[in-house]
Amino acid sequence: MALYIVPTPIGNLGDITRRAIDVLSRVDFIIAEDSRYSQKLLNHLQIKKKIISHYRPKEETQAEKIVAMLASRDGALITDSGTPAISDPGFILIRKAVALGIPVIPLPGPTAFVPALVASGIDPQRFLFLGFPPRRRNNLQHFLEDLAPLPYTLVFYESPRRLGEFLKTAAAVLGDRNFALAKEVSKKHEKIIRSSLEQWPALLEQEIILGEMAVVIAGCSEAPPPEPAPQFDDIDDLYDFFSRRFGLGKNALKKILMKKKTKNPAGRRNHDG
């Protein structure tokens, strides 16, 4: 049988596709992130199906039971909103289904970061979607430092509670870049705010931030400078450099070089004549 991946509306219920409704109507059961939340959508669509909860803390054990059911029945995987497995549960189940040869059939549909990206006014041709960034300040700083030299547009999800700390750290690490904040995507009060990272404090003072949002940040506009060629003052500096580069002790490195020198001393010819 098959596992269908069915995106659900992220705001406006009118965003659900006819194909999604058809699949939800004819599968044998539905796998949901939160059965209570998903029941509201199914009631709106007048669909009555068995719902199996599939949430993060028990994702591994639940996936084992679900793939056993998929051996003889069709199931549809949905999340509270958007596309399953994109910053939501689903990946572990999908991976197990693939490993067992169960057909996995994805449906196109809503996801918050795509409309945020294309409407941001920031280059959408090459981008990295990075989901929710690390919560701890030090981890976040190191995470952004790794991204700083990349020329790709950076796309994140973030919560209202952590947004200020995220933008503060991004401004400090990435410098002043253009960014866009997409809130309430596909909902009544949808809004995309465009600014620069240096202006983030004023931005948060002016806006009421509710619900998870997508943050789009411009990539690095300049390629990082090439690493300078190493300079050596004496033979010990040379040994230090190569021992660090190749993980060899200085004595071991000296033995290798001396052995090479013995085999092919200076001035020796490698051919007759």
Short mmCIF file of C-alpha atoms in Angstrom, two decimals:
data_model
loop_
_atom_site.label_atom_id
_atom_site.label_comp_id
_atom_site.label_asym_id
_atom_site.label_seq_id
_atom_site.Cartn_x
_atom_site.Cartn_y
_atom_site.Cartn_z
CA MET A 1 0.00 0.00 0.00
CA ALA A 2 1.15 3.66 0.19
CA LEU A 3 2.00 6.60 2.42
CA TYR A 4 0.67 9.92 1.11
CA ILE A 5 2.32 13.16 2.27
CA VAL A 6 -0.48 15.73 2.32
CA PRO A 7 0.21 19.44 3.00
CA THR A 8 -2.53 21.29 4.87
CA PRO A 9 -3.39 25.02 4.95
CA ILE A 10 -1.09 27.31 6.94
CA GLY A 11 -3.84 29.88 7.40
CA ASN A 12 -6.59 30.15 4.81
CA LEU A 13 -8.56 26.90 4.56
CA GLY A 14 -9.16 27.72 0.91
CA ASP A 15 -5.52 26.87 0.21
CA ILE A 16 -6.12 23.12 0.43
CA THR A 17 -6.14 21.44 -2.98
CA ARG A 18 -8.84 19.23 -4.47
CA ARG A 19 -6.33 16.42 -4.73
CA ALA A 20 -5.50 16.71 -1.02
CA ILE A 21 -9.20 16.47 -0.16
CA ASP A 22 -9.57 13.45 -2.45
CA VAL A 23 -6.62 11.64 -0.86
CA LEU A 24 -7.79 12.37 2.69
CA SER A 25 -11.24 11.08 1.76
CA ARG A 26 -10.12 7.71 0.39
CA VAL A 27 -7.14 6.61 2.51
CA ASP A 28 -7.76 4.08 5.27
CA PHE A 29 -6.34 6.23 8.07
CA ILE A 30 -4.71 9.62 8.72
CA ILE A 31 -1.47 10.22 10.63
CA ALA A 32 -1.56 13.62 12.37
CA GLU A 33 0.83 15.71 14.45
CA ASP A 34 -2.02 16.69 16.80
CA SER A 35 -5.24 14.71 16.40
CA ARG A 36 -7.34 17.39 18.12
CA TYR A 37 -6.09 20.14 15.81
CA SER A 38 -6.40 18.04 12.66
CA GLN A 39 -9.91 16.93 13.61
CA LYS A 40 -11.07 20.53 13.14
CA LEU A 41 -9.79 20.52 9.55
CA LEU A 42 -11.38 17.15 8.82
CA ASN A 43 -14.69 18.32 10.29
CA HIS A 44 -14.54 21.38 8.01
CA LEU A 45 -13.96 19.06 5.02
CA GLN A 46 -16.65 16.64 6.27
CA ILE A 47 -14.17 13.76 6.29
CA LYS A 48 -14.48 11.00 8.88
CA LYS A 49 -11.36 8.87 9.24
CA LYS A 50 -9.38 7.14 11.95
CA ILE A 51 -6.64 9.50 13.19
CA ILE A 52 -3.34 8.28 14.61
CA SER A 53 -1.23 10.77 16.57
CA HIS A 54 2.37 11.13 15.44
CA TYR A 55 4.29 13.71 17.45
CA ARG A 56 7.97 14.38 18.11
CA PRO A 57 8.66 12.84 21.56
CA LYS A 58 7.35 9.41 20.46
CA GLU A 59 8.03 9.65 16.73
CA GLU A 60 10.37 6.63 16.60
CA THR A 61 8.09 4.13 18.37
CA GLN A 62 4.97 5.40 16.62
CA ALA A 63 6.65 5.07 13.23
CA GLU A 64 7.23 1.33 13.79
CA LYS A 65 3.52 0.74 14.40
CA ILE A 66 2.44 2.91 11.47
CA VAL A 67 4.68 1.22 8.87
CA ALA A 68 3.22 -2.12 9.98
CA MET A 69 -0.24 -0.75 9.20
CA LEU A 70 0.98 0.60 5.84
CA ALA A 71 1.88 -2.92 4.77
CA SER A 72 -1.79 -3.55 4.03
CA ARG A 73 -3.47 -0.13 4.06
CA ASP A 74 -3.12 3.39 2.65
CA GLY A 75 -2.29 6.22 5.05
CA ALA A 76 -2.04 10.00 4.75
CA LEU A 77 0.51 11.97 6.77
CA ILE A 78 -0.51 15.51 7.73
CA THR A 79 0.78 18.13 10.15
CA ASP A 80 -0.97 20.94 12.02
CA SER A 81 -0.23 23.25 9.09
CA GLY A 82 2.02 23.17 6.06
CA THR A 83 4.02 20.29 4.63
CA PRO A 84 4.93 17.34 6.88
CA ALA A 85 8.63 16.84 7.75
CA ILE A 86 9.47 20.52 7.07
CA SER A 87 10.26 21.68 10.63
CA ASP A 88 7.53 19.26 11.72
CA PRO A 89 7.27 15.52 12.48
CA GLY A 90 7.27 13.06 9.60
CA PHE A 91 10.83 12.44 8.47
CA ILE A 92 11.41 9.33 10.61
CA LEU A 93 8.18 7.73 9.37
CA ILE A 94 8.98 8.59 5.74
CA ARG A 95 12.50 7.17 6.06
CA LYS A 96 11.19 3.89 7.51
CA ALA A 97 8.58 3.60 4.76
CA VAL A 98 11.22 4.16 2.08
CA ALA A 99 13.52 1.57 3.68
CA LEU A 100 10.72 -1.02 3.62
CA GLY A 101 9.80 -0.31 0.00
CA ILE A 102 6.44 1.25 0.84
CA PRO A 103 5.49 3.77 -1.87
CA VAL A 104 5.73 7.36 -0.60
CA ILE A 105 3.58 9.74 -2.62
CA PRO A 106 4.09 13.49 -1.95
CA LEU A 107 1.44 16.06 -2.82
CA PRO A 108 2.44 19.67 -3.54
CA GLY A 109 0.94 22.30 -1.30
CA PRO A 110 1.33 24.96 1.38
CA THR A 111 4.55 25.71 3.24
CA ALA A 112 5.26 29.04 4.92
CA PHE A 113 8.83 29.74 3.83
CA VAL A 114 8.24 29.63 0.06
CA PRO A 115 5.75 32.54 -0.15
CA ALA A 116 7.88 34.45 2.37
CA LEU A 117 10.97 33.98 0.19
CA VAL A 118 9.42 34.87 -3.16
CA ALA A 119 7.69 37.99 -1.78
CA SER A 120 10.67 39.18 0.28
CA GLY A 121 12.38 41.11 -2.51
CA ILE A 122 15.59 39.21 -1.71
CA ASP A 123 17.20 36.97 -4.34
CA PRO A 124 15.30 33.63 -4.33
CA GLN A 125 17.42 31.85 -6.95
CA ARG A 126 19.92 30.33 -4.52
CA PHE A 127 18.88 29.93 -0.91
CA LEU A 128 19.30 27.77 2.19
CA PHE A 129 16.27 26.84 4.25
CA LEU A 130 17.51 26.26 7.79
CA GLY A 131 14.34 25.79 9.83
CA PHE A 132 14.46 26.90 13.47
CA PRO A 133 17.92 28.15 14.52
CA PRO A 134 19.61 26.99 17.75
CA ARG A 135 18.10 28.41 20.94
CA ARG A 136 21.22 28.82 23.07
CA ARG A 137 23.07 32.08 22.44
CA ASN A 138 26.53 30.56 21.96
CA ASN A 139 25.21 27.84 19.65
CA LEU A 140 23.29 30.44 17.65
CA GLN A 141 26.37 32.62 17.28
CA HIS A 142 28.54 29.73 16.03
CA PHE A 143 25.71 28.61 13.72
CA LEU A 144 25.49 32.06 12.12
CA GLU A 145 29.27 32.42 11.91
CA ASP A 146 29.37 29.33 9.69
CA LEU A 147 26.71 30.88 7.45
CA ALA A 148 28.18 34.40 7.33
CA PRO A 149 30.50 34.00 4.29
CA LEU A 150 27.96 32.12 2.15
CA PRO A 151 26.46 33.95 -0.86
CA TYR A 152 23.06 32.25 -0.46
CA THR A 153 19.87 33.83 0.84
CA LEU A 154 19.17 32.44 4.32
CA VAL A 155 15.64 31.41 5.35
CA PHE A 156 14.61 30.57 8.92
CA TYR A 157 11.55 29.97 11.05
CA GLU A 158 11.42 31.67 14.45
CA SER A 159 9.01 32.16 17.34
CA PRO A 160 7.90 35.58 18.65
CA ARG A 161 9.59 34.95 22.00
CA ARG A 162 13.02 34.35 20.47
CA LEU A 163 12.81 36.71 17.49
CA GLY A 164 14.51 39.67 19.20
CA GLU A 165 17.50 37.65 20.37
CA PHE A 166 17.81 36.02 16.95
CA LEU A 167 17.82 39.35 15.07
CA LYS A 168 20.23 40.91 17.57
CA THR A 169 22.70 38.04 17.11
CA ALA A 170 22.22 38.00 13.33
CA ALA A 171 23.00 41.73 13.12
CA ALA A 172 26.15 41.28 15.21
CA VAL A 173 27.43 38.26 13.29
CA LEU A 174 26.23 38.88 9.72
CA GLY A 175 26.49 42.67 9.63
CA ASP A 176 23.92 45.02 8.15
CA ARG A 177 22.03 43.07 5.49
CA ASN A 178 18.57 43.36 4.01
CA PHE A 179 16.04 41.04 5.56
CA ALA A 180 12.31 40.37 5.47
CA LEU A 181 9.97 39.16 8.17
CA ALA A 182 6.82 37.31 7.03
CA LYS A 183 4.12 37.00 9.66
CA GLU A 184 0.64 35.51 9.54
CA VAL A 185 1.29 34.09 6.04
CA SER A 186 -2.03 33.20 4.34
CA LYS A 187 -4.02 34.60 7.27
CA LYS A 188 -6.20 37.69 7.68
CA HIS A 189 -3.42 39.93 9.00
CA GLU A 190 -0.68 38.64 6.70
CA LYS A 191 2.21 41.07 6.40
CA ILE A 192 5.76 41.07 5.05
CA ILE A 193 8.07 43.61 6.66
CA ARG A 194 11.26 44.55 4.82
CA SER A 195 14.14 46.26 6.56
CA SER A 196 17.85 45.95 7.38
CA LEU A 197 19.34 44.05 10.29
CA GLU A 198 20.64 47.27 11.87
CA GLN A 199 17.05 48.52 12.13
CA TRP A 200 15.65 45.47 13.95
CA PRO A 201 15.04 47.19 17.35
CA ALA A 202 12.88 49.90 15.78
CA LEU A 203 11.09 47.26 13.72
CA LEU A 204 10.01 45.24 16.76
CA GLU A 205 8.84 48.38 18.55
CA GLN A 206 6.47 49.17 15.68
CA GLU A 207 5.06 45.70 15.03
CA ILE A 208 2.88 43.30 16.98
CA ILE A 209 4.51 39.91 16.53
CA LEU A 210 2.24 36.88 16.94
CA GLY A 211 2.72 33.28 15.85
CA GLU A 212 5.68 31.62 14.19
CA MET A 213 7.17 33.56 11.31
CA ALA A 214 9.60 33.20 8.44
CA VAL A 215 12.77 35.31 8.37
CA VAL A 216 14.61 35.86 5.07
CA ILE A 217 18.13 37.33 5.18
CA ALA A 218 20.28 38.32 2.20
CA GLY A 219 23.43 36.29 1.60
CA CYS A 220 26.98 37.59 1.76
CA SER A 221 27.56 39.95 -1.17
CA GLU A 222 31.31 39.48 -1.20
CA ALA A 223 33.32 36.29 -1.55
CA PRO A 224 35.55 35.60 1.45
CA PRO A 225 39.20 36.59 0.91
CA PRO A 226 41.55 33.71 0.03
CA GLU A 227 43.63 32.31 2.85
CA PRO A 228 47.13 33.81 2.84
CA ALA A 229 49.98 31.47 1.93
CA PRO A 230 51.72 30.17 5.05
CA GLN A 231 55.05 31.81 5.94
CA PHE A 232 57.85 29.85 7.61
CA ASP A 233 60.79 31.46 9.43
CA ASP A 234 62.67 28.19 9.97
CA ILE A 235 62.39 24.41 9.60
CA ASP A 236 60.61 24.04 12.96
CA ASP A 237 57.78 26.30 11.72
CA LEU A 238 57.47 24.04 8.68
CA TYR A 239 57.24 20.94 10.87
CA ASP A 240 54.61 22.62 13.07
CA PHE A 241 52.47 23.53 10.06
CA PHE A 242 52.43 20.06 8.51
CA SER A 243 52.01 18.26 11.83
CA ARG A 244 48.85 20.32 12.48
CA ARG A 245 47.59 19.91 8.91
CA PHE A 246 48.01 16.11 8.79
CA GLY A 247 47.68 15.25 12.47
CA LEU A 248 51.22 13.86 12.76
CA GLY A 249 53.66 14.33 15.59
CA LYS A 250 56.74 16.37 14.75
CA ASN A 251 59.07 13.41 15.30
CA ALA A 252 57.00 11.15 13.05
CA LEU A 253 56.97 13.82 10.36
CA LYS A 254 60.76 14.24 10.58
CA LYS A 255 61.27 10.48 10.15
CA ILE A 256 59.09 10.45 7.02
CA LEU A 257 60.99 13.36 5.48
CA MET A 258 64.39 11.90 6.37
CA LYS A 259 63.43 8.53 4.86
CA LYS A 260 62.34 10.29 1.65
CA LYS A 261 65.61 12.24 1.56
CA THR A 262 67.66 9.03 2.01
CA LYS A 263 65.87 7.28 -0.87
CA ASN A 264 66.38 10.20 -3.26
CA PRO A 265 69.36 12.32 -2.16
CA ALA A 266 69.92 15.68 -3.82
CA GLY A 267 71.73 15.46 -7.12
CA ARG A 268 70.95 11.80 -7.74
CA ARG A 269 69.70 11.06 -11.25
CA ASN A 270 66.64 8.88 -11.77
CA HIS A 271 67.74 7.77 -15.27
CA ASP A 272 70.88 6.57 -17.04
CA GLY A 273 72.98 8.77 -19.30
#
